[in-house]
CSV table of C-alpha atoms in Angstrom, one decimal:
chain,number,residue,atom,x,y,z
A,1,MET,CA,70.6,74.7,-66.9
A,2,THR,CA,70.7,75.6,-70.6
A,3,ASN,CA,68.9,78.8,-71.5
A,4,THR,CA,65.4,77.7,-72.4
A,5,SER,CA,64.0,80.7,-74.5
A,6,PRO,CA,65.2,79.2,-77.9
A,7,TYR,CA,63.6,75.9,-77.0
A,8,ALA,CA,60.2,77.1,-76.0
A,9,GLU,CA,60.1,79.3,-79.3
A,10,ARG,CA,60.8,76.3,-81.3
A,11,ARG,CA,58.2,74.2,-79.6
A,12,ALA,CA,55.7,76.9,-80.4
A,13,ARG,CA,56.8,77.1,-84.0
A,14,LEU,CA,56.4,73.3,-84.3
A,15,ALA,CA,53.1,73.0,-82.5
A,16,ALA,CA,51.6,75.4,-84.9
A,17,GLN,CA,52.3,72.9,-87.7
A,18,LEU,CA,50.7,69.9,-85.9
A,19,GLY,CA,47.1,71.0,-86.4
A,20,ALA,CA,44.8,72.0,-83.7
A,21,ASN,CA,44.1,68.4,-82.8
A,22,GLY,CA,47.5,66.9,-83.4
A,23,ILE,CA,50.0,65.6,-81.1
A,24,ALA,CA,53.8,64.9,-81.3
A,25,VAL,CA,55.8,62.2,-79.4
A,26,ILE,CA,59.7,62.9,-79.4
A,27,PRO,CA,62.0,60.5,-77.3
A,28,THR,CA,65.5,61.1,-76.5
A,29,ALA,CA,68.3,58.6,-77.6
A,30,PRO,CA,68.6,55.4,-75.4
A,31,GLU,CA,71.5,54.6,-73.4
A,32,ARG,CA,73.8,51.8,-75.0
A,33,GLN,CA,75.7,49.2,-73.3
A,34,ARG,CA,79.4,49.2,-74.3
A,35,ASN,CA,80.4,46.0,-72.6
A,36,ARG,CA,79.6,44.1,-69.3
A,37,ASP,CA,79.4,46.8,-66.8
A,38,SER,CA,80.0,50.0,-68.9
A,39,ASP,CA,77.7,52.1,-71.3
A,40,TYR,CA,78.8,54.2,-74.1
A,41,LEU,CA,79.0,58.0,-73.3
A,42,PHE,CA,75.4,59.2,-73.6
A,43,ARG,CA,74.5,61.6,-76.4
A,44,HIS,CA,70.9,63.0,-76.5
A,45,ASP,CA,68.9,62.7,-79.6
A,46,SER,CA,69.3,65.8,-81.7
A,47,TYR,CA,65.3,66.4,-82.4
A,48,PHE,CA,64.8,66.1,-78.7
A,49,PHE,CA,67.5,68.3,-77.8
A,50,TYR,CA,66.5,70.8,-80.4
A,51,LEU,CA,63.1,71.2,-78.7
A,52,THR,CA,64.2,71.0,-75.0
A,53,GLY,CA,67.8,71.6,-74.4
A,54,PHE,CA,67.6,68.6,-72.0
A,55,ALA,CA,70.5,66.3,-72.1
A,56,GLU,CA,69.5,63.7,-69.6
A,57,PRO,CA,68.8,60.2,-70.9
A,58,ASN,CA,65.5,58.3,-70.5
A,59,ALA,CA,63.3,61.4,-71.3
A,60,TRP,CA,60.4,62.0,-73.8
A,61,LEU,CA,58.6,65.1,-75.0
A,62,VAL,CA,55.0,65.3,-75.8
A,63,LEU,CA,53.9,68.4,-77.7
A,64,GLU,CA,50.2,69.2,-78.4
A,65,GLY,CA,48.9,71.2,-81.3
A,66,ASP,CA,47.7,74.1,-78.9
A,67,GLY,CA,51.3,74.5,-77.7
A,68,ARG,CA,51.1,72.5,-74.5
A,69,SER,CA,54.2,70.5,-73.7
A,70,THR,CA,54.7,67.6,-71.4
A,71,LEU,CA,58.0,66.2,-70.4
A,72,PHE,CA,58.6,62.7,-69.0
A,73,CYS,CA,62.0,62.2,-67.3
A,74,ALA,CA,63.8,60.2,-64.8
A,75,PRO,CA,62.5,60.7,-61.2
A,76,LYS,CA,64.6,62.1,-58.5
A,77,ASP,CA,66.5,59.0,-56.8
A,78,LEU,CA,69.3,60.1,-54.2
A,79,GLU,CA,70.7,56.7,-54.1
A,80,ARG,CA,71.0,56.4,-58.0
A,81,GLU,CA,72.3,59.9,-58.2
A,82,ILE,CA,75.1,59.0,-56.0
A,83,TRP,CA,76.3,56.6,-58.6
A,84,ASP,CA,75.1,58.2,-61.9
A,85,GLY,CA,74.9,62.0,-61.2
A,86,TYR,CA,72.3,64.6,-60.5
A,87,ARG,CA,68.7,64.4,-62.0
A,88,LEU,CA,66.5,67.3,-62.6
A,89,GLY,CA,63.3,65.4,-61.8
A,90,PRO,CA,59.8,66.1,-62.9
A,91,ASP,CA,59.0,68.6,-60.1
A,92,ALA,CA,61.9,71.0,-61.2
A,93,ALA,CA,61.4,70.3,-64.9
A,94,PRO,CA,58.4,72.8,-65.7
A,95,GLN,CA,60.4,75.8,-64.4
A,96,ALA,CA,63.8,74.9,-65.5
A,97,LEU,CA,62.7,73.9,-69.1
A,98,ALA,CA,59.6,76.0,-69.5
A,99,VAL,CA,57.4,73.1,-70.2
A,100,ASP,CA,53.8,73.0,-69.1
A,101,ALA,CA,53.9,69.7,-67.1
A,102,ALA,CA,56.1,67.0,-66.2
A,103,TRP,CA,56.0,63.3,-65.2
A,104,SER,CA,58.2,60.5,-64.1
A,105,ILE,CA,59.3,58.3,-66.9
A,106,GLU,CA,57.8,55.4,-64.9
A,107,GLU,CA,54.3,57.1,-65.7
A,108,LEU,CA,54.8,57.0,-69.5
A,109,ASP,CA,52.8,54.1,-70.5
A,110,LYS,CA,49.9,55.0,-68.1
A,111,GLN,CA,49.7,58.7,-69.3
A,112,MET,CA,50.3,58.3,-73.1
A,113,PRO,CA,47.0,56.7,-74.0
A,114,ARG,CA,45.2,59.6,-72.0
A,115,LEU,CA,47.4,62.2,-74.0
A,116,LEU,CA,46.5,60.4,-77.3
A,117,GLU,CA,42.8,60.0,-76.7
A,118,ASN,CA,40.6,62.2,-78.8
A,119,ARG,CA,43.4,63.3,-81.1
A,120,SER,CA,43.1,63.2,-84.8
A,121,THR,CA,46.8,62.9,-85.7
A,122,VAL,CA,49.8,61.6,-83.8
A,123,TRP,CA,53.3,62.7,-85.1
A,124,TYR,CA,56.7,61.1,-84.5
A,125,ASN,CA,59.9,60.7,-86.1
A,126,PHE,CA,59.6,57.7,-88.6
A,127,ALA,CA,62.7,55.2,-89.0
A,128,THR,CA,64.8,57.1,-86.2
A,129,HIS,CA,64.1,55.0,-83.1
A,130,LYS,CA,64.0,51.2,-83.2
A,131,GLY,CA,60.8,50.1,-81.7
A,132,LEU,CA,59.1,53.5,-81.5
A,133,GLU,CA,56.3,52.7,-83.9
A,134,THR,CA,55.5,49.6,-82.0
A,135,ARG,CA,55.4,51.7,-78.8
A,136,VAL,CA,53.1,54.1,-80.3
A,137,ASP,CA,50.9,51.2,-81.6
A,138,GLU,CA,50.6,49.8,-78.1
A,139,TRP,CA,49.4,53.1,-76.7
A,140,LEU,CA,46.9,53.4,-79.6
A,141,GLN,CA,45.6,49.9,-78.8
A,142,SER,CA,44.7,51.2,-75.3
A,143,VAL,CA,42.8,54.1,-76.7
A,144,ARG,CA,40.9,51.9,-79.1
A,145,ALA,CA,40.0,49.7,-76.1
A,146,ARG,CA,38.0,52.8,-74.9
A,147,VAL,CA,36.2,53.6,-78.1
A,148,ARG,CA,33.0,52.0,-76.7
A,149,TYR,CA,33.2,54.6,-73.8
A,150,GLY,CA,33.3,57.5,-76.5
A,151,ALA,CA,37.0,57.8,-76.9
A,152,ILE,CA,38.3,58.8,-80.2
A,153,CYS,CA,41.6,57.2,-81.5
A,154,PRO,CA,43.9,59.0,-83.8
A,155,GLU,CA,43.2,57.8,-87.4
A,156,GLU,CA,46.5,59.4,-88.9
A,157,GLN,CA,50.2,58.9,-88.1
A,158,ARG,CA,52.6,61.4,-89.6
A,159,ASP,CA,56.4,61.7,-89.9
A,160,LEU,CA,57.7,64.5,-87.7
A,161,CYS,CA,60.9,64.5,-89.4
A,162,GLY,CA,59.4,66.7,-92.2
A,163,PRO,CA,58.7,69.6,-90.3
A,164,LEU,CA,61.5,69.5,-87.9
A,165,ASP,CA,64.0,69.0,-90.6
A,166,GLU,CA,62.8,72.2,-92.3
A,167,MET,CA,63.1,74.1,-89.0
A,168,ARG,CA,66.6,72.8,-88.3
A,169,LEU,CA,67.9,73.5,-91.7
A,170,VAL,CA,67.7,77.4,-91.2
A,171,LYS,CA,69.8,78.2,-88.0
A,172,ASP,CA,68.9,81.2,-85.8
A,173,ALA,CA,71.2,83.6,-84.3
A,174,TYR,CA,71.6,81.4,-81.1
A,175,GLU,CA,72.6,78.4,-83.1
A,176,VAL,CA,75.2,80.3,-85.4
A,177,ASP,CA,76.7,81.7,-82.3
A,178,VAL,CA,77.3,78.2,-80.8
A,179,MET,CA,78.5,76.8,-84.2
A,180,ARG,CA,81.1,79.8,-84.5
A,181,LYS,CA,82.4,79.0,-80.9
A,182,ALA,CA,82.6,75.3,-81.9
A,183,ALA,CA,84.5,76.0,-85.0
A,184,ALA,CA,86.8,78.3,-83.2
A,185,ILE,CA,87.8,75.5,-80.7
A,186,SER,CA,88.1,73.0,-83.6
A,187,ALA,CA,90.4,75.6,-85.5
A,188,ARG,CA,92.8,75.7,-82.4
A,189,ALA,CA,92.9,72.0,-82.3
A,190,HIS,CA,94.1,71.8,-85.8
A,191,ILE,CA,96.8,74.3,-85.3
A,192,ARG,CA,97.8,72.5,-82.2
A,193,ALA,CA,98.3,69.2,-84.2
A,194,MET,CA,100.0,71.0,-87.0
A,195,GLN,CA,102.5,72.6,-84.8
A,196,LEU,CA,103.2,69.3,-82.7
A,197,SER,CA,103.8,67.4,-85.9
A,198,ALA,CA,106.5,69.9,-87.1
A,199,ARG,CA,108.1,70.4,-83.7
A,200,MET,CA,108.4,66.6,-83.0
A,201,LEU,CA,109.9,65.9,-86.4
A,202,ARG,CA,112.5,68.8,-85.9
A,203,GLU,CA,113.5,67.3,-82.6
A,204,GLY,CA,114.0,63.8,-84.4
A,205,LYS,CA,111.1,62.2,-82.4
A,206,ASP,CA,108.7,59.5,-83.5
A,207,VAL,CA,105.4,60.9,-84.4
A,208,ARG,CA,102.3,58.8,-84.9
A,209,GLU,CA,98.7,59.5,-86.1
A,210,TYR,CA,97.4,58.8,-82.7
A,211,HIS,CA,99.8,61.5,-81.2
A,212,LEU,CA,98.0,64.1,-83.5
A,213,ASP,CA,94.6,62.7,-82.5
A,214,ALA,CA,95.3,63.1,-78.9
A,215,GLU,CA,96.2,66.8,-79.3
A,216,LEU,CA,92.9,67.3,-81.1
A,217,LEU,CA,91.0,65.7,-78.2
A,218,HIS,CA,92.9,67.6,-75.6
A,219,GLU,CA,92.2,70.9,-77.2
A,220,PHE,CA,88.4,70.1,-77.6
A,221,ARG,CA,87.8,69.3,-74.0
A,222,LEU,CA,90.2,72.1,-72.8
A,223,ASN,CA,87.9,74.5,-74.3
A,224,GLY,CA,84.6,73.0,-73.1
A,225,SER,CA,83.6,70.8,-76.0
A,226,GLN,CA,81.5,68.0,-74.7
A,227,TYR,CA,82.5,65.4,-77.6
A,228,PRO,CA,84.1,65.1,-80.9
A,229,ALA,CA,81.6,65.7,-83.6
A,230,TYR,CA,82.6,62.5,-85.2
A,231,GLY,CA,85.6,60.2,-85.3
A,232,SER,CA,88.5,62.2,-86.1
A,233,ILE,CA,90.4,61.3,-89.4
A,234,VAL,CA,94.2,61.7,-89.1
A,235,ALA,CA,95.8,60.2,-92.2
A,236,ALA,CA,99.5,60.3,-92.9
A,237,GLY,CA,100.9,59.7,-96.3
A,238,ALA,CA,98.9,57.3,-98.5
A,239,ASN,CA,96.4,56.9,-95.8
A,240,ALA,CA,94.9,60.2,-96.7
A,241,CYS,CA,93.6,58.5,-100.0
A,242,VAL,CA,91.2,56.6,-97.7
A,243,LEU,CA,88.2,58.9,-97.4
A,244,HIS,CA,87.0,57.6,-93.9
A,245,TYR,CA,90.3,56.5,-92.5
A,246,ARG,CA,90.5,56.6,-88.7
A,247,ALA,CA,93.5,57.8,-86.8
A,248,ASP,CA,95.8,54.8,-86.2
A,249,VAL,CA,99.4,53.8,-85.3
A,250,ALA,CA,100.8,54.7,-88.8
A,251,PRO,CA,104.0,56.9,-88.5
A,252,VAL,CA,104.0,60.6,-89.6
A,253,ARG,CA,107.0,60.8,-91.8
A,254,ASP,CA,109.2,63.8,-92.7
A,255,GLY,CA,108.3,64.8,-96.4
A,256,GLU,CA,104.9,63.4,-96.4
A,257,LEU,CA,101.3,65.2,-96.1
A,258,VAL,CA,99.0,64.7,-93.3
A,259,LEU,CA,95.2,65.1,-93.7
A,260,ILE,CA,93.2,65.9,-90.5
A,261,ASP,CA,89.4,66.0,-90.7
A,262,ALA,CA,88.2,66.6,-87.2
A,263,GLY,CA,85.7,68.9,-85.3
A,264,CYS,CA,84.3,69.2,-81.8
A,265,GLU,CA,80.7,69.2,-80.7
A,266,LEU,CA,79.8,72.1,-78.5
A,267,ASP,CA,76.3,72.3,-76.6
A,268,GLY,CA,74.7,70.1,-79.2
A,269,TYR,CA,76.2,71.6,-82.5
A,270,ALA,CA,79.0,70.3,-84.6
A,271,SER,CA,81.9,71.7,-86.4
A,272,ASP,CA,83.7,70.0,-89.3
A,273,ILE,CA,87.1,71.1,-90.6
A,274,THR,CA,89.8,69.5,-92.8
A,275,ARG,CA,93.2,70.6,-93.4
A,276,THR,CA,96.1,69.0,-95.3
A,277,PHE,CA,99.6,70.0,-94.3
A,278,PRO,CA,103.2,69.0,-94.8
A,279,ALA,CA,104.3,66.8,-91.6
A,280,ASN,CA,107.7,68.8,-91.5
A,281,GLY,CA,106.0,72.2,-92.4
A,282,LYS,CA,107.3,72.7,-95.7
A,283,PHE,CA,105.4,71.6,-99.0
A,284,THR,CA,107.3,69.9,-101.7
A,285,GLY,CA,106.7,71.1,-105.4
A,286,PRO,CA,104.3,68.6,-106.3
A,287,GLN,CA,102.5,68.6,-102.9
A,288,ARG,CA,102.2,72.4,-103.3
A,289,ALA,CA,100.8,72.4,-106.9
A,290,LEU,CA,98.2,69.8,-105.9
A,291,TYR,CA,97.4,71.7,-102.8
A,292,ASP,CA,97.0,75.0,-104.6
A,293,LEU,CA,94.7,73.4,-107.1
A,294,VAL,CA,92.4,72.0,-104.3
A,295,LEU,CA,92.4,75.5,-102.7
A,296,ALA,CA,91.5,77.2,-105.9
A,297,SER,CA,88.6,74.9,-106.4
A,298,GLN,CA,87.5,75.7,-102.8
A,299,ASP,CA,87.7,79.5,-103.6
A,300,ALA,CA,85.4,78.9,-106.5
A,301,ALA,CA,83.0,77.0,-104.5
A,302,VAL,CA,83.0,79.7,-101.6
A,303,ALA,CA,82.3,82.3,-104.3
A,304,ALA,CA,79.3,80.2,-105.5
A,305,THR,CA,77.8,79.8,-102.0
A,306,LYS,CA,75.3,82.7,-101.5
A,307,ALA,CA,71.5,83.2,-100.9
A,308,GLY,CA,69.7,82.4,-104.1
A,309,ALA,CA,72.2,79.8,-105.5
A,310,ARG,CA,71.5,76.2,-105.7
A,311,PHE,CA,73.1,73.7,-103.3
A,312,THR,CA,74.8,72.1,-106.2
A,313,ASP,CA,76.5,75.3,-107.4
A,314,PRO,CA,79.5,75.1,-105.2
A,315,HIS,CA,80.0,71.5,-106.4
A,316,GLU,CA,79.7,72.4,-110.0
A,317,ALA,CA,82.2,75.3,-109.4
A,318,THR,CA,84.7,73.0,-107.8
A,319,VAL,CA,84.4,70.5,-110.5
A,320,ALA,CA,85.1,73.0,-113.1
A,321,VAL,CA,88.3,74.2,-111.5
A,322,LEU,CA,89.6,70.6,-110.8
A,323,ALA,CA,88.9,69.3,-114.2
A,324,GLN,CA,91.2,72.1,-115.8
A,325,GLY,CA,93.8,71.6,-113.1
A,326,LEU,CA,94.0,67.9,-113.6
A,327,LEU,CA,94.8,68.5,-117.3
A,328,ASP,CA,97.3,71.3,-116.4
A,329,LEU,CA,99.2,68.9,-114.1
A,330,LYS,CA,98.9,66.2,-116.6
A,331,ILE,CA,97.4,64.0,-114.1
A,332,LEU,CA,94.7,63.5,-116.9
A,333,ASP,CA,96.1,63.1,-120.3
A,334,ALA,CA,94.5,65.6,-122.6
A,335,ASN,CA,95.1,63.4,-125.7
A,336,LYS,CA,92.8,60.9,-123.9
A,337,ALA,CA,90.6,63.1,-121.8
A,338,GLY,CA,90.0,66.0,-124.1
A,339,SER,CA,89.1,69.4,-122.9
A,340,ALA,CA,88.0,70.5,-119.4
A,341,GLU,CA,84.4,70.3,-120.7
A,342,ASP,CA,85.0,66.7,-121.8
A,343,VAL,CA,86.5,65.8,-118.5
A,344,ILE,CA,83.4,67.1,-116.8
A,345,ALA,CA,81.0,65.4,-119.2
A,346,GLN,CA,82.8,62.1,-119.0
A,347,ARG,CA,83.4,62.4,-115.3
A,348,ALA,CA,86.9,61.7,-116.1
A,349,TYR,CA,87.8,63.5,-112.8
A,350,PHE,CA,85.9,61.0,-110.7
A,351,PRO,CA,88.8,58.6,-109.9
A,352,PHE,CA,90.6,61.5,-108.2
A,353,TYR,CA,87.5,63.2,-106.6
A,354,MET,CA,84.6,61.0,-105.9
A,355,HIS,CA,82.6,62.8,-103.2
A,356,ARG,CA,80.4,65.9,-103.2
A,357,THR,CA,81.6,69.3,-102.2
A,358,GLY,CA,79.6,69.8,-99.1
A,359,HIS,CA,76.6,68.8,-96.7
A,360,TRP,CA,74.4,70.4,-94.3
A,361,LEU,CA,75.9,71.1,-91.0
A,362,GLY,CA,74.2,71.6,-87.6
A,363,MET,CA,73.4,69.5,-84.5
A,364,ASP,CA,74.5,66.5,-86.6
A,365,VAL,CA,77.7,66.5,-88.6
A,366,HIS,CA,75.8,65.6,-91.7
A,367,ASP,CA,72.7,67.4,-90.6
A,368,CYS,CA,69.0,66.8,-91.5
A,369,GLY,CA,67.3,68.7,-94.2
A,370,SER,CA,66.2,67.9,-97.9
A,371,TYR,CA,68.8,68.9,-100.5
A,372,VAL,CA,65.7,69.4,-102.9
A,373,GLU,CA,63.1,72.1,-102.6
A,374,PRO,CA,60.1,70.7,-101.0
A,375,SER,CA,57.9,72.2,-103.7
A,376,GLN,CA,60.0,70.2,-106.3
A,377,ILE,CA,60.1,66.8,-104.6
A,378,GLY,CA,58.9,64.3,-107.0
A,379,GLU,CA,60.2,66.3,-110.0
A,380,SER,CA,63.4,64.9,-111.9
A,381,SER,CA,65.0,64.5,-115.3
A,382,GLU,CA,67.0,61.6,-116.5
A,383,ARG,CA,70.4,61.4,-118.4
A,384,LYS,CA,72.7,58.6,-119.4
A,385,ASP,CA,75.9,58.2,-117.6
A,386,PRO,CA,78.7,58.5,-120.5
A,387,LEU,CA,80.8,55.9,-118.6
A,388,SER,CA,78.5,53.2,-117.6
A,389,GLY,CA,75.6,53.9,-119.7
A,390,GLU,CA,73.3,53.6,-116.7
A,391,THR,CA,70.5,56.1,-116.2
A,392,ILE,CA,71.0,58.8,-113.8
A,393,THR,CA,68.3,60.9,-112.3
A,394,ASN,CA,68.8,64.7,-111.9
A,395,ARG,CA,66.9,65.9,-109.0
A,396,PRO,CA,66.2,69.6,-108.5
A,397,SER,CA,68.5,71.3,-106.1
A,398,ARG,CA,67.8,73.1,-102.8
A,399,ILE,CA,68.0,77.0,-102.9
A,400,LEU,CA,70.3,78.4,-100.5
A,401,ARG,CA,68.8,80.7,-97.8
A,402,PRO,CA,70.4,83.0,-95.2
A,403,GLY,CA,71.0,80.8,-92.1
A,404,MET,CA,71.7,77.6,-93.8
A,405,VAL,CA,75.0,76.2,-92.9
A,406,LEU,CA,77.0,73.8,-95.0
A,407,THR,CA,80.5,72.6,-95.4
A,408,ILE,CA,82.7,73.3,-98.6
A,409,GLU,CA,85.3,70.6,-98.8
A,410,PRO,CA,86.7,69.8,-102.2
A,411,GLY,CA,89.6,67.2,-102.6
A,412,LEU,CA,91.9,65.2,-104.7
A,413,TYR,CA,93.2,61.8,-104.0
A,414,VAL,CA,95.8,60.3,-106.2
A,415,ARG,CA,96.5,56.6,-106.0
A,416,PRO,CA,99.3,54.9,-107.9
A,417,THR,CA,97.9,54.8,-111.3
A,418,GLU,CA,99.4,54.1,-114.8
A,419,GLY,CA,99.5,57.3,-116.7
A,420,VAL,CA,99.7,59.5,-113.6
A,421,PRO,CA,102.9,61.2,-112.9
A,422,GLU,CA,104.6,59.4,-110.0
A,423,GLN,CA,105.4,62.6,-108.3
A,424,PHE,CA,101.7,62.9,-107.2
A,425,TRP,CA,101.3,59.3,-106.2
A,426,ASN,CA,99.7,58.7,-102.7
A,427,LEU,CA,98.8,62.4,-102.2
A,428,GLY,CA,95.5,62.9,-100.6
A,429,ILE,CA,94.4,66.5,-100.1
A,430,ARG,CA,91.1,67.8,-98.8
A,431,ILE,CA,90.3,71.4,-97.6
A,432,GLU,CA,87.0,71.9,-95.6
A,433,ASP,CA,85.4,74.9,-94.0
A,434,ASP,CA,82.1,75.6,-92.4
A,435,ALA,CA,80.0,78.3,-94.2
A,436,VAL,CA,77.0,80.1,-93.0
A,437,VAL,CA,74.9,81.4,-96.0
A,438,THR,CA,74.2,85.2,-95.7
A,439,ASP,CA,72.4,87.8,-97.8
A,440,THR,CA,75.6,88.8,-99.7
A,441,GLY,CA,77.6,85.4,-99.8
A,442,CYS,CA,78.7,83.2,-97.1
A,443,GLU,CA,80.6,83.6,-93.8
A,444,LEU,CA,83.4,81.1,-93.3
A,445,ILE,CA,83.4,80.4,-89.6
A,446,SER,CA,86.2,77.9,-89.5
A,447,ARG,CA,89.1,80.1,-90.9
A,448,GLY,CA,90.7,80.4,-87.4
A,449,VAL,CA,93.0,77.9,-88.9
A,450,PRO,CA,95.1,79.0,-91.9
A,451,VAL,CA,94.3,77.5,-95.3
A,452,LYS,CA,96.8,79.1,-97.7
A,453,ALA,CA,100.0,77.2,-98.2
A,454,ASP,CA,102.3,80.0,-97.3
A,455,GLU,CA,100.2,80.5,-94.0
A,456,ILE,CA,100.4,77.1,-93.1
A,457,GLU,CA,104.1,76.9,-93.5
A,458,ALA,CA,104.6,80.1,-91.5
A,459,LEU,CA,102.2,78.7,-88.7
A,460,MET,CA,104.4,75.3,-88.6
A,461,ARG,CA,107.6,77.4,-88.3
A,462,ALA,CA,106.3,79.2,-85.2
């Protein structure tokens, strides 16, 4: 069983925010049917797992403002366990998970009205579980039916995502350690895919995107990862210009680039790495020029990622480098686009770089947490988009703090476009690393896979 100490500590921290007479209800994810007699591989709800470390389906956590915790879980059933596997069961749960009490899930509807009675506020995650609000309302109806006997029904319902998101946004030492391990596994998977591509092409063999995808999955599971953190992107040639492309049957051709965006999940935590490499192990001149530009923009973003900086600072640093580079490579015509400052002001870079430079990373690959300081929510300023004339709202940006984890992932995607040198057509390049914010800057925990062009070529020759 997973070490429960960080989970008990998190429950205590959350309970202190519920109010003395508050109570929180947190379900895990439901099992989902894939087809007639098969379910999708179960994956727990991140909020529930964050507070319990319990990965079984069909479970609920109830947390009271005084810190008392109650788990509802599947009862022991030796016959079902023959088919579905071991169950912890409510008798063993208190000691194994450091909860105060545990009940069979079959008792949930009977016990919840009793637990909610005489509470002032009930907390649960809004808009995350279909039907949860209705379930809570049904329990409250049962409490209201006892008002004539002196029962008090909670008058307030509040969204638990607020305090939980703030807690999850700053990772503790345990979480960062798991994420380092996940990133190391994913880095080895990227190396495996790179080397397979070069080796098979040297041997004259047919290489497909799904071959590289298979190498990623093999390395993930070989090193103990439970799942991919998301559907792996393996995009050869022009497919790399499709941002959310999925590995398919397309051939990996000698002379083309391959973009792989893939990361594993380990013990509930995601990694997220993107590398772009020459399929045969050797960049062409135009490929190298565009790659070095994207890498330079990432270097600028990394330098801008530090405690006290804004979340938007890495993106702005990236855009400044890309804007000048697009002019230098004549992908943008200076006679039309003007200076780098003009390119930024007019967003002329947008057809080639249309996404942000990063996102939060944690239990979810696009992790929870506001990108705006809580004290500044509601504040905004407005400006006109110089291209469309539409009004754009500029919201305040989050201030980075030690322990926050985010991705840094600039890219350029050049589709066949009039006025753009043909040598750059169909080149899609993205470089992504996972960064832990520290007091002095940031730690890139995913650099177990090379990022410099020379190092990638040396790796693929090996």
